[in-house]
Every structure is written in structure tokens, then in C-alpha cells.
Short mmCIF file of C-alpha atoms in Angstrom, two decimals:
data_model
loop_
_atom_site.label_atom_id
_atom_site.label_comp_id
_atom_site.label_asym_id
_atom_site.label_seq_id
_atom_site.Cartn_x
_atom_site.Cartn_y
_atom_site.Cartn_z
CA MET A 5 -13.01 -16.31 14.54
CA LYS A 6 -13.39 -16.28 10.78
CA ARG A 7 -12.62 -18.91 8.14
CA ILE A 8 -11.75 -17.55 4.70
CA LEU A 9 -11.58 -19.15 1.27
CA VAL A 10 -9.14 -17.34 -1.04
CA LEU A 11 -9.81 -18.38 -4.64
CA GLY A 12 -6.83 -17.65 -6.87
CA THR A 13 -3.25 -17.71 -5.62
CA GLY A 14 -1.73 -15.14 -7.92
CA ALA A 15 -0.42 -11.74 -6.87
CA GLN A 16 -3.72 -10.53 -5.39
CA GLY A 17 -4.92 -13.69 -3.70
CA SER A 18 -1.55 -14.59 -2.22
CA THR A 19 -1.13 -11.12 -0.70
CA VAL A 20 -4.58 -11.30 0.88
CA ALA A 21 -3.78 -14.73 2.30
CA GLN A 22 -0.48 -13.53 3.75
CA ARG A 23 -2.06 -10.49 5.39
CA MET A 24 -4.97 -12.50 6.80
CA ASP A 25 -2.48 -14.98 8.26
CA GLU A 26 -1.52 -12.14 10.63
CA GLU A 27 -5.10 -11.30 11.69
CA ALA A 28 -6.17 -12.34 15.17
CA ASN A 29 -9.79 -12.78 14.07
CA VAL A 30 -8.90 -15.35 11.38
CA SER A 31 -8.71 -19.01 12.36
CA GLU A 32 -8.17 -20.65 8.96
CA ILE A 33 -7.40 -19.64 5.37
CA ILE A 34 -8.17 -22.07 2.56
CA CYS A 35 -5.95 -21.24 -0.40
CA ALA A 36 -7.49 -22.65 -3.57
CA ASP A 37 -6.50 -22.72 -7.22
CA ALA A 38 -6.18 -25.10 -10.15
CA ASP A 39 -2.42 -24.46 -10.07
CA HIS A 40 -1.10 -27.03 -7.60
CA LYS A 41 2.39 -25.49 -7.40
CA ALA A 42 1.03 -22.03 -6.62
CA VAL A 43 -1.21 -23.42 -3.87
CA ASP A 44 1.57 -25.50 -2.33
CA GLU A 45 4.12 -22.65 -2.46
CA LEU A 46 1.70 -20.30 -0.71
CA VAL A 47 0.47 -22.69 1.97
CA LYS A 48 3.97 -23.64 3.11
CA ILE A 49 4.78 -20.05 4.13
CA LEU A 50 1.56 -19.52 6.13
CA LYS A 51 0.65 -20.59 9.66
CA LYS A 52 -3.15 -20.80 9.35
CA ALA A 53 -3.53 -22.07 5.79
CA LYS A 54 -4.48 -25.27 4.09
CA GLY A 55 -4.59 -25.88 0.36
CA ALA A 56 -7.37 -26.96 -1.98
CA TYR A 57 -7.36 -27.63 -5.71
CA VAL A 58 -10.48 -26.17 -7.25
CA ASP A 59 -11.97 -26.20 -10.74
CA ALA A 60 -13.43 -22.69 -11.00
CA ASN A 61 -15.58 -23.78 -13.95
CA ASP A 62 -17.49 -26.07 -11.57
CA THR A 63 -19.68 -24.39 -8.95
CA ASP A 64 -19.90 -27.63 -6.95
CA SER A 65 -16.09 -27.76 -6.76
CA ILE A 66 -16.08 -24.25 -5.27
CA ILE A 67 -18.91 -25.13 -2.87
CA GLN A 68 -16.98 -28.14 -1.57
CA ALA A 69 -13.98 -25.93 -0.78
CA ALA A 70 -16.18 -23.22 0.72
CA LYS A 71 -18.22 -25.25 3.19
CA GLY A 72 -18.22 -23.55 6.57
CA VAL A 73 -16.36 -20.41 5.53
CA ASP A 74 -17.45 -16.91 6.53
CA LEU A 75 -15.98 -15.17 3.48
CA ILE A 76 -14.99 -16.05 -0.08
CA VAL A 77 -12.34 -13.79 -1.61
CA ASN A 78 -12.48 -14.14 -5.39
CA ALA A 79 -9.11 -13.33 -6.97
CA LEU A 80 -9.80 -15.32 -10.15
CA PRO A 81 -10.26 -13.91 -13.68
CA ILE A 82 -13.58 -12.10 -13.99
CA ARG A 83 -15.24 -14.75 -16.16
CA PHE A 84 -15.51 -17.05 -13.14
CA ALA A 85 -17.41 -14.58 -10.95
CA PRO A 86 -20.96 -15.90 -11.55
CA LYS A 87 -19.96 -19.39 -10.41
CA VAL A 88 -18.20 -18.03 -7.33
CA LEU A 89 -21.16 -15.78 -6.50
CA GLU A 90 -23.50 -18.78 -6.70
CA ALA A 91 -21.20 -20.76 -4.42
CA ALA A 92 -21.08 -17.92 -1.87
CA ILE A 93 -24.88 -17.73 -1.79
CA ALA A 94 -25.15 -21.52 -1.54
CA VAL A 95 -22.91 -21.68 1.54
CA LYS A 96 -24.24 -18.37 2.94
CA ALA A 97 -20.86 -16.65 2.96
CA ASN A 98 -19.84 -13.04 2.49
CA TYR A 99 -18.14 -12.31 -0.84
CA GLN A 100 -15.27 -10.11 -2.00
CA ASP A 101 -14.16 -9.65 -5.60
CA PHE A 102 -11.29 -7.61 -6.99
CA ALA A 103 -13.34 -6.61 -10.05
CA ALA A 104 -16.77 -7.18 -11.65
CA THR A 105 -17.72 -9.82 -14.17
CA ASP A 106 -18.47 -9.01 -17.81
CA VAL A 107 -20.22 -12.25 -18.81
CA LEU A 108 -23.78 -11.62 -17.62
CA ASP A 109 -24.73 -9.38 -20.55
CA PRO A 110 -23.06 -8.11 -23.76
CA TRP A 111 -23.27 -4.52 -22.39
CA TRP A 112 -20.86 -4.30 -19.46
CA PRO A 113 -22.82 -1.64 -17.52
CA LYS A 114 -25.77 -4.02 -17.64
CA CYS A 115 -23.59 -6.73 -16.06
CA VAL A 116 -22.89 -4.44 -13.13
CA GLU A 117 -26.58 -3.52 -12.85
CA ILE A 118 -27.41 -7.24 -12.67
CA MET A 119 -24.86 -7.67 -9.91
CA TYR A 120 -26.31 -4.74 -7.95
CA GLU A 121 -29.94 -5.71 -8.42
CA ASP A 122 -30.20 -9.51 -8.74
CA TYR A 123 -27.22 -10.62 -6.68
CA GLY A 124 -27.69 -7.66 -4.34
CA LYS A 125 -31.18 -8.89 -3.50
CA ARG A 126 -30.01 -12.47 -2.98
CA PHE A 127 -27.15 -11.50 -0.65
CA LYS A 128 -29.48 -9.22 1.30
CA GLU A 129 -31.94 -12.10 1.71
CA ILE A 130 -29.27 -14.21 3.42
CA GLY A 131 -28.03 -11.24 5.47
CA LYS A 132 -24.58 -11.21 3.88
CA THR A 133 -22.39 -8.58 2.24
CA ALA A 134 -20.72 -8.76 -1.16
CA VAL A 135 -18.22 -6.08 -2.18
CA ILE A 136 -16.86 -5.88 -5.73
CA GLY A 137 -13.96 -3.81 -7.06
CA THR A 138 -11.60 -4.29 -4.11
CA GLY A 139 -7.99 -3.88 -5.23
CA SER A 140 -6.13 -0.65 -5.84
CA ALA A 141 -8.02 0.37 -8.99
CA PRO A 142 -10.85 -0.39 -8.64
CA GLY A 143 -10.84 -0.37 -4.87
CA MET A 144 -8.65 2.28 -3.30
CA MET A 145 -9.43 4.50 -6.31
CA CYS A 146 -13.15 4.17 -5.51
CA VAL A 147 -12.58 4.96 -1.84
CA ALA A 148 -10.44 7.98 -2.75
CA THR A 149 -13.06 9.28 -5.16
CA LYS A 150 -15.99 8.70 -2.83
CA SER A 151 -14.04 10.31 0.01
CA SER A 152 -13.41 13.41 -2.12
CA MET A 153 -17.15 13.93 -2.49
CA ARG A 154 -17.39 15.17 1.10
CA TYR A 155 -15.64 18.37 -0.07
CA LEU A 156 -18.32 19.12 -2.69
CA ASP A 157 -21.97 20.13 -2.65
CA THR A 158 -22.39 19.31 -6.35
CA CYS A 159 -20.04 17.49 -8.73
CA ASP A 160 -19.50 18.21 -12.43
CA ASP A 161 -16.46 16.19 -13.52
CA ILE A 162 -14.41 13.32 -12.11
CA LEU A 163 -11.11 12.37 -13.71
CA MET A 164 -9.26 9.34 -12.30
CA MET A 165 -5.66 8.83 -13.42
CA VAL A 166 -3.14 6.04 -12.87
CA TYR A 167 0.42 6.38 -14.14
CA GLU A 168 2.66 3.33 -13.69
CA GLY A 169 6.21 4.32 -14.50
CA VAL A 170 8.18 1.39 -13.03
CA GLU A 171 10.55 0.25 -15.77
CA ALA A 172 13.00 -2.67 -15.49
CA LYS A 173 16.25 -2.89 -17.43
CA ARG A 174 15.08 -6.23 -18.82
CA PHE A 175 12.10 -6.50 -21.17
CA LEU A 176 9.14 -6.52 -18.81
CA PRO A 177 6.22 -4.42 -20.06
CA PHE A 178 3.82 -5.58 -17.33
CA TRP A 179 4.18 -6.26 -13.61
CA TRP A 180 0.91 -8.20 -13.55
CA SER A 181 -0.66 -10.76 -15.89
CA PRO A 182 0.16 -9.80 -19.52
CA PHE A 183 -3.05 -11.49 -20.62
CA THR A 184 -5.14 -9.43 -18.21
CA ALA A 185 -3.21 -6.26 -18.99
CA LEU A 186 -3.62 -6.52 -22.76
CA SER A 187 -7.24 -7.59 -22.37
CA ASP A 188 -7.87 -4.37 -20.44
CA MET A 189 -6.06 -2.42 -23.13
CA THR A 190 -8.22 -3.78 -25.93
CA ASP A 191 -11.62 -4.00 -24.22
CA PRO A 192 -14.24 -1.31 -24.81
CA THR A 193 -13.77 1.64 -22.49
CA PHE A 194 -16.62 3.47 -20.79
CA ALA A 195 -17.11 7.02 -19.62
CA LEU A 196 -19.94 9.10 -18.25
CA LYS A 197 -20.56 11.90 -20.72
CA ASP A 198 -23.23 14.52 -20.04
CA GLY A 199 -24.83 12.17 -17.52
CA GLU A 200 -24.95 9.10 -19.78
CA LEU A 201 -22.68 6.04 -19.82
CA VAL A 202 -21.11 5.77 -23.27
CA GLU A 203 -18.51 3.57 -24.89
CA THR A 204 -15.24 5.26 -25.81
CA GLU A 205 -12.20 4.14 -27.81
CA PRO A 206 -9.28 2.54 -25.95
CA HIS A 207 -6.03 4.52 -26.14
CA SER A 208 -7.94 7.69 -27.12
CA LEU A 209 -8.73 11.11 -25.62
CA PRO A 210 -5.25 11.77 -24.19
CA VAL A 211 -4.57 14.11 -21.29
CA THR A 212 -1.15 15.29 -20.12
CA ARG A 213 -0.16 15.92 -16.52
CA HIS A 214 3.06 16.62 -14.64
CA PHE A 215 2.36 14.74 -11.44
CA LYS A 216 4.07 15.44 -8.14
CA GLY A 217 7.15 13.28 -7.73
CA CYS A 218 7.49 12.46 -11.43
CA GLU A 219 10.43 13.58 -13.50
CA ARG A 220 8.48 14.93 -16.48
CA PRO A 221 4.95 15.34 -17.87
CA VAL A 222 3.21 12.12 -18.93
CA THR A 223 0.30 11.36 -21.25
CA LEU A 224 -2.61 9.18 -20.18
CA VAL A 225 -5.39 7.70 -22.33
CA GLU A 226 -8.83 6.10 -22.05
CA HIS A 227 -8.64 2.69 -20.43
CA ALA A 228 -11.15 -0.05 -19.61
CA HIS A 229 -11.77 0.09 -15.88
CA ASP A 230 -14.65 -0.65 -13.54
CA GLU A 231 -14.71 2.72 -11.80
CA THR A 232 -16.44 4.69 -14.53
CA VAL A 233 -19.22 2.11 -14.77
CA TYR A 234 -19.77 1.89 -11.00
CA MET A 235 -19.73 5.65 -10.54
CA GLY A 236 -21.79 6.28 -13.65
CA LEU A 237 -24.53 4.06 -12.29
CA ASN A 238 -24.18 5.61 -8.82
CA LYS A 239 -23.72 9.22 -9.93
CA ASP A 240 -26.83 10.56 -8.18
CA THR A 241 -26.72 8.47 -5.01
CA HIS A 242 -22.97 8.68 -4.26
CA PHE A 243 -21.31 11.26 -6.53
CA LYS A 244 -23.29 14.46 -6.14
CA GLY A 245 -24.87 14.26 -9.60
CA ALA A 246 -21.61 14.06 -11.56
CA LYS A 247 -22.01 14.74 -15.28
CA ASN A 248 -18.67 13.48 -16.69
CA ILE A 249 -16.47 10.66 -15.38
CA ASN A 250 -13.31 9.30 -17.06
CA PHE A 251 -10.51 6.90 -16.19
CA LYS A 252 -7.10 7.48 -17.77
CA TYR A 253 -4.04 5.25 -17.70
CA GLY A 254 -0.44 5.82 -18.70
CA GLY A 255 3.06 4.48 -18.26
CA VAL A 256 5.27 1.68 -19.51
CA GLY A 257 2.40 -0.70 -20.32
CA ILE A 258 0.54 1.91 -22.37
CA ASP A 259 3.71 2.96 -24.18
CA PHE A 260 4.18 -0.68 -25.15
CA SER A 261 0.58 -1.52 -26.04
CA THR A 262 -0.70 1.59 -27.84
CA PRO A 263 1.35 1.02 -31.05
CA LEU A 264 0.32 -2.66 -31.04
CA TYR A 265 -3.34 -1.67 -30.68
CA ARG A 266 -3.15 0.85 -33.49
CA ALA A 267 -1.42 -1.68 -35.75
CA GLY A 268 -4.19 -4.24 -35.15
CA LEU A 269 -1.83 -6.62 -33.38
CA LEU A 270 -4.13 -6.91 -30.35
CA SER A 271 -7.10 -8.07 -32.42
CA ARG A 272 -8.94 -11.16 -31.12
CA ASP A 273 -10.13 -12.10 -34.63
CA GLU A 274 -8.53 -14.91 -36.62
CA GLU A 275 -6.35 -13.83 -39.52
CA THR A 276 -4.56 -15.74 -42.26
CA TYR A 277 -1.10 -14.82 -43.48
CA LYS A 278 0.93 -16.88 -45.95
CA GLY A 279 -1.35 -19.85 -45.36
CA HIS A 280 -1.13 -19.69 -41.56
CA THR A 281 -4.19 -18.90 -39.42
CA PHE A 282 -3.59 -17.12 -36.14
CA VAL A 283 -5.06 -14.66 -33.63
CA PRO A 284 -2.79 -11.59 -33.31
CA PHE A 285 -3.61 -11.10 -29.61
CA ASP A 286 -2.61 -14.68 -28.79
CA VAL A 287 0.67 -14.36 -30.67
CA ILE A 288 1.62 -11.19 -28.80
CA VAL A 289 0.69 -12.61 -25.37
CA SER A 290 2.63 -15.83 -26.04
CA HIS A 291 5.83 -13.79 -26.53
CA LEU A 292 5.58 -11.73 -23.34
CA PRO A 293 7.36 -12.61 -20.11
CA PRO A 294 5.07 -13.48 -17.19
CA ALA A 295 4.78 -11.05 -14.31
CA PRO A 296 7.34 -11.74 -11.58
CA LYS A 297 5.58 -13.63 -8.83
CA TYR A 298 8.10 -15.23 -6.51
CA ARG A 299 10.59 -13.49 -4.24
CA ASP A 300 13.68 -14.82 -6.05
CA GLU A 301 12.35 -13.64 -9.43
CA ILE A 302 11.65 -10.15 -8.13
CA LYS A 303 15.03 -9.90 -6.42
CA GLU A 304 16.80 -10.88 -9.64
CA ILE A 305 15.03 -8.11 -11.56
CA LEU A 306 15.76 -5.51 -8.90
CA ASP A 307 19.40 -6.61 -8.66
CA GLU A 308 19.72 -5.96 -12.39
CA GLY A 309 18.41 -2.47 -11.70
CA LEU A 310 15.42 -0.34 -12.64
CA VAL A 311 15.42 2.39 -15.26
CA LYS A 312 12.88 4.27 -13.15
CA ASP A 313 10.63 3.67 -10.17
CA GLU A 314 7.86 6.26 -10.19
CA GLY A 315 4.12 6.52 -10.52
CA ALA A 316 1.01 8.52 -9.72
CA PHE A 317 -2.52 7.76 -8.54
CA VAL A 318 -4.66 10.87 -8.70
CA VAL A 319 -8.32 11.94 -8.62
CA GLU A 320 -9.47 15.33 -9.87
CA ALA A 321 -13.09 16.23 -9.03
CA THR A 322 -14.62 19.58 -9.94
CA GLY A 323 -17.87 21.03 -8.74
CA THR A 324 -19.24 23.56 -6.30
CA LYS A 325 -18.81 24.15 -2.58
CA ASP A 326 -20.81 26.88 -0.85
CA GLY A 327 -21.75 28.25 -4.25
CA LYS A 328 -18.15 28.51 -5.51
CA LYS A 329 -16.42 26.43 -8.20
CA VAL A 330 -13.63 24.26 -6.79
CA LEU A 331 -11.22 21.49 -7.75
CA VAL A 332 -10.73 18.66 -5.27
CA GLU A 333 -7.35 17.07 -6.03
CA THR A 334 -6.46 13.83 -4.27
CA TYR A 335 -3.10 12.06 -4.48
CA LEU A 336 -2.37 8.58 -3.18
CA TYR A 337 1.12 7.93 -1.83
CA ALA A 338 2.42 4.38 -1.39
CA PRO A 339 5.75 2.51 -1.36
CA GLY A 340 7.43 2.16 -4.76
CA CYS A 341 8.75 -1.06 -6.27
CA VAL A 342 12.09 -1.18 -4.45
CA GLU A 343 10.59 -0.17 -1.10
CA SER A 344 7.75 -2.69 -1.48
CA PHE A 345 10.27 -5.48 -1.96
CA GLU A 346 12.29 -4.34 1.04
CA ARG A 347 9.15 -4.28 3.18
CA ALA A 348 7.32 -7.39 2.01
CA GLY A 349 9.32 -9.23 -0.66
CA ILE A 350 6.81 -8.27 -3.37
CA THR A 351 6.58 -5.76 -6.22
CA GLY A 352 5.00 -2.33 -5.97
CA GLU A 353 2.08 -3.59 -8.09
CA MET A 354 1.56 -6.53 -5.74
CA TYR A 355 1.95 -4.32 -2.69
CA LEU A 356 -0.59 -1.70 -3.70
CA THR A 357 -3.18 -4.01 -5.28
CA GLY A 358 -2.77 -6.85 -2.82
CA GLN A 359 -2.47 -4.73 0.31
CA CYS A 360 -5.39 -2.53 -0.70
CA GLY A 361 -7.37 -5.68 -1.42
CA SER A 362 -6.44 -7.17 1.93
CA LEU A 363 -7.81 -4.14 3.75
CA PHE A 364 -11.27 -4.80 2.33
CA THR A 365 -10.84 -8.35 3.68
CA LYS A 366 -9.69 -6.99 7.03
CA MET A 367 -12.92 -5.01 7.27
CA PHE A 368 -14.87 -8.22 6.66
CA VAL A 369 -13.09 -10.18 9.38
CA ASN A 370 -13.55 -7.29 11.82
CA ASP A 371 -17.28 -6.94 10.98
CA GLU A 372 -16.92 -3.33 9.89
CA TYR A 373 -19.33 -3.26 6.95
CA THR A 374 -22.71 -1.85 7.90
CA GLN A 375 -24.47 -2.73 4.63
CA THR A 376 -25.86 -6.03 3.35
CA GLY A 377 -26.47 -6.98 -0.26
CA LEU A 378 -23.99 -6.40 -3.08
CA ILE A 379 -22.15 -3.10 -3.38
CA SER A 380 -19.12 -1.82 -5.22
CA SER A 381 -16.29 -0.16 -3.31
CA ASP A 382 -17.40 3.34 -4.36
CA MET A 383 -20.60 2.76 -2.34
CA LEU A 384 -18.92 2.59 1.07
CA THR A 385 -20.25 5.07 3.61
CA TYR A 386 -17.93 7.89 4.64
CA GLU A 387 -17.47 6.09 7.97
CA GLU A 388 -16.45 2.89 6.15
CA CYS A 389 -14.10 4.92 3.94
CA ASP A 390 -12.49 6.43 7.03
CA LYS A 391 -11.97 3.02 8.63
CA TYR A 392 -10.46 1.70 5.41
CA LEU A 393 -8.11 4.69 5.12
CA GLU A 394 -7.12 4.32 8.76
CA TYR A 395 -5.99 0.76 8.03
CA ALA A 396 -4.23 1.86 4.83
CA ALA A 397 -2.24 4.54 6.64
CA LYS A 398 -0.67 1.85 8.84
CA LEU A 399 0.82 0.39 5.63
CA ASP A 400 2.10 3.81 4.54
CA ILE A 401 -0.66 4.07 1.93
CA ASN A 402 -2.06 7.57 2.38
CA LEU A 403 -4.33 10.07 0.67
CA GLU A 404 -3.55 13.77 0.43
CA THR A 405 -6.45 16.00 -0.60
CA GLU A 406 -6.32 19.68 -1.53
CA VAL A 407 -9.31 21.88 -2.38
CA LYS A 408 -8.47 24.62 -4.87
CA PRO A 409 -10.64 27.49 -6.12
CA LEU A 410 -11.41 27.56 -9.85
#
């Protein structure tokens, strides 16, 4: 029987806690956050949970909450990851993170290398497993991409695309944290180009696709995401020697943020206008509605009606198979916003990210990882990918892969 500490009771952490509450192999879930209301609201709907109020800036505070746990699930902002990693090592617990930190080095790929090498060695020494990048993207996107490699002998290009087209009638540009969303949309983006990791410009290099199930063609742009860094570093060991890897994002959030970015209104630098000093990014974020989090909030938005409820989650990988050029095209299918609420009382964003995240946790509690040390979700074995996808299918989250000649 496993004891789990879930750090962060937002959309991701709360979904993991709810799913683990149903697992026979879980005896206790400690739900921890600095937000007392969020902790209390979550604990009261769970059978196996107790609450803890944790200062994530203080490693000792995390250690106190984590004593005796088998797994720490880190659903906090990425800046806290080093402190949570240290706490996990101190209490000799397994570790799961929805992303990867960017505070260990000014060059983000170096941060990930440090996690692989330094933290990887330390987790291996205590015989524990740490998995980073464990939501939908990164997470399911990594599993989908790694899984597609079994159809190739060599890989040339990988293009990962996420289109989020859920649009409410009310002003609601983001279905997750506006701060996190706009941070992603202003951070440096990375791509593998001709075998080298390079920095690219956010909101640049557009591609247009007419995805299955979508009303019309959509445009997607460069976006800061973990996958390109993970896969760029792992190109030879896990991705058949891929030469070019990009992540593109499109939808309501991009349509909202791209003009702001181009106008300089997402700048983090202080500016002075008419005698007033301000940071444009902070001003924009302060005027945005928070992501709907509680059932009553979500129901109210859905009762008002949606303009559209569509999306796409697609991987295109090109390379060779048996000496012939092929395209491996993989689509992910999952419940939309309305169906997610009907099933679980949460949004489509919460369903996909949280449920996909919870499946990585499920694999921990069922002892289904065969590796120790620190890995990212693109480094799962094919057998681990298959187990993960088997669990996902039970939640109506499925992959459909087609191999096409080029």
C-alpha cells in the first residue's frame, strides 16, 4: 500500500489526488499547498486524504509533509522543483513532476541535462525513480512520440502539434493558469535543427493544418515546451537519430496572445509611461480571469454555452522504414470540454492534463516502472508506453497511428 504526497492542489494536482483516491494500492494521499482553501476543498471530497499546508520555498517544510511517503507528485510551478527534488531524495521517495525546472542554469537545455545527470545519479543511488514531464504535453505527447518510433528505422523530422479550440461565450482566453500560459507564450522556444538544439522565436515559424474533426484549417506557431528539449537531448538513444524536432501550438490562447506579444505587452521589463512605472506582463495578467477550477464555476460557463469545443493533438514523424520514406501520423482522441464535465465535473484541459498525469502516478503505485534514476516521459520503454496507453484507453484517451508512404 502506497502513501502519496501531492504538492499543489490546482487543476493537475487535484485530479491526480481524485484518481488516486480510487486506487486499491493507495492507503493515504497527503494534499499539500500554501492555499488553505484549496487544500480544504479537495480533502473534504476524498476518502483517503488528509491536508497539509506547505511552504514550497522551504525544503524542510516539504520534508516534514513527505515523511514516510512512497511518492511525491510535484504539481507546483516549475521554480520550486529543486526544493521538491531535494525533499524526495531526503525522504527516499519516488518523484513525479508535470514539467522540468528552468532555474538550474540560464540555458534551459542545460537545466534538463543537470536533472538527467546529477539528480538521475542521486535517485539511482537510493534505488528510486523520478519521472519528469508527466501531464498531457509534456507527458502523453512524449509517450505518443516515443511510441511512433517503433514504426521507423531512422527518423528525420518530428513535428508535435497541439490545437486548443475550446472557446467560451464569456471572455476566457485560457482554461489553465493565465500566468503560466502567458509565461509559456513569452519564454524562449527551442527546436532541434540539423541535429542541434537551438533557440527559436515564440509565435514564429507558422504551419497550417486541417486536422481531423476540426471545422477549418488552423495555424500553429513555435511555443515553449519541454518536449523538444527532452527529445533533442535523447535524439540518438530514443528517437532514431532525429535531425529536426519542433513543437507548435495554436488555438484561442495563441490568437489572444500573439498580438500582445508582437506589441510588446508581454514584456517582463519595467517601463515608464506618463510618470507611472509598470511591467506590461503583470498588467495584462492582472486583467485576465482565472481558469475555472471548481465544479460550479465550470457549470456556469458551460450553461452560458461554448462558441466551439474542438481541438487536435497530433504527432507527425518522417523517416525511413525498410529503406522507404514514410510519414508516421499519430492522433490522440480524448473527451472534449462538455463531455469531460459530464464524466468528471472538470474541464477538457483538466481532464486531459490531470488524467494523463494521474496515469503516470498509477504506474508508480502499481510498481510498473522498470528504470531507476531520473528520466523524462519520452524515455519510457515501449513496454512502459504500452502499459500507459492501456490505462489511458480505459479513460477513452486513445492514440490512432497511420503509416503513410512519402
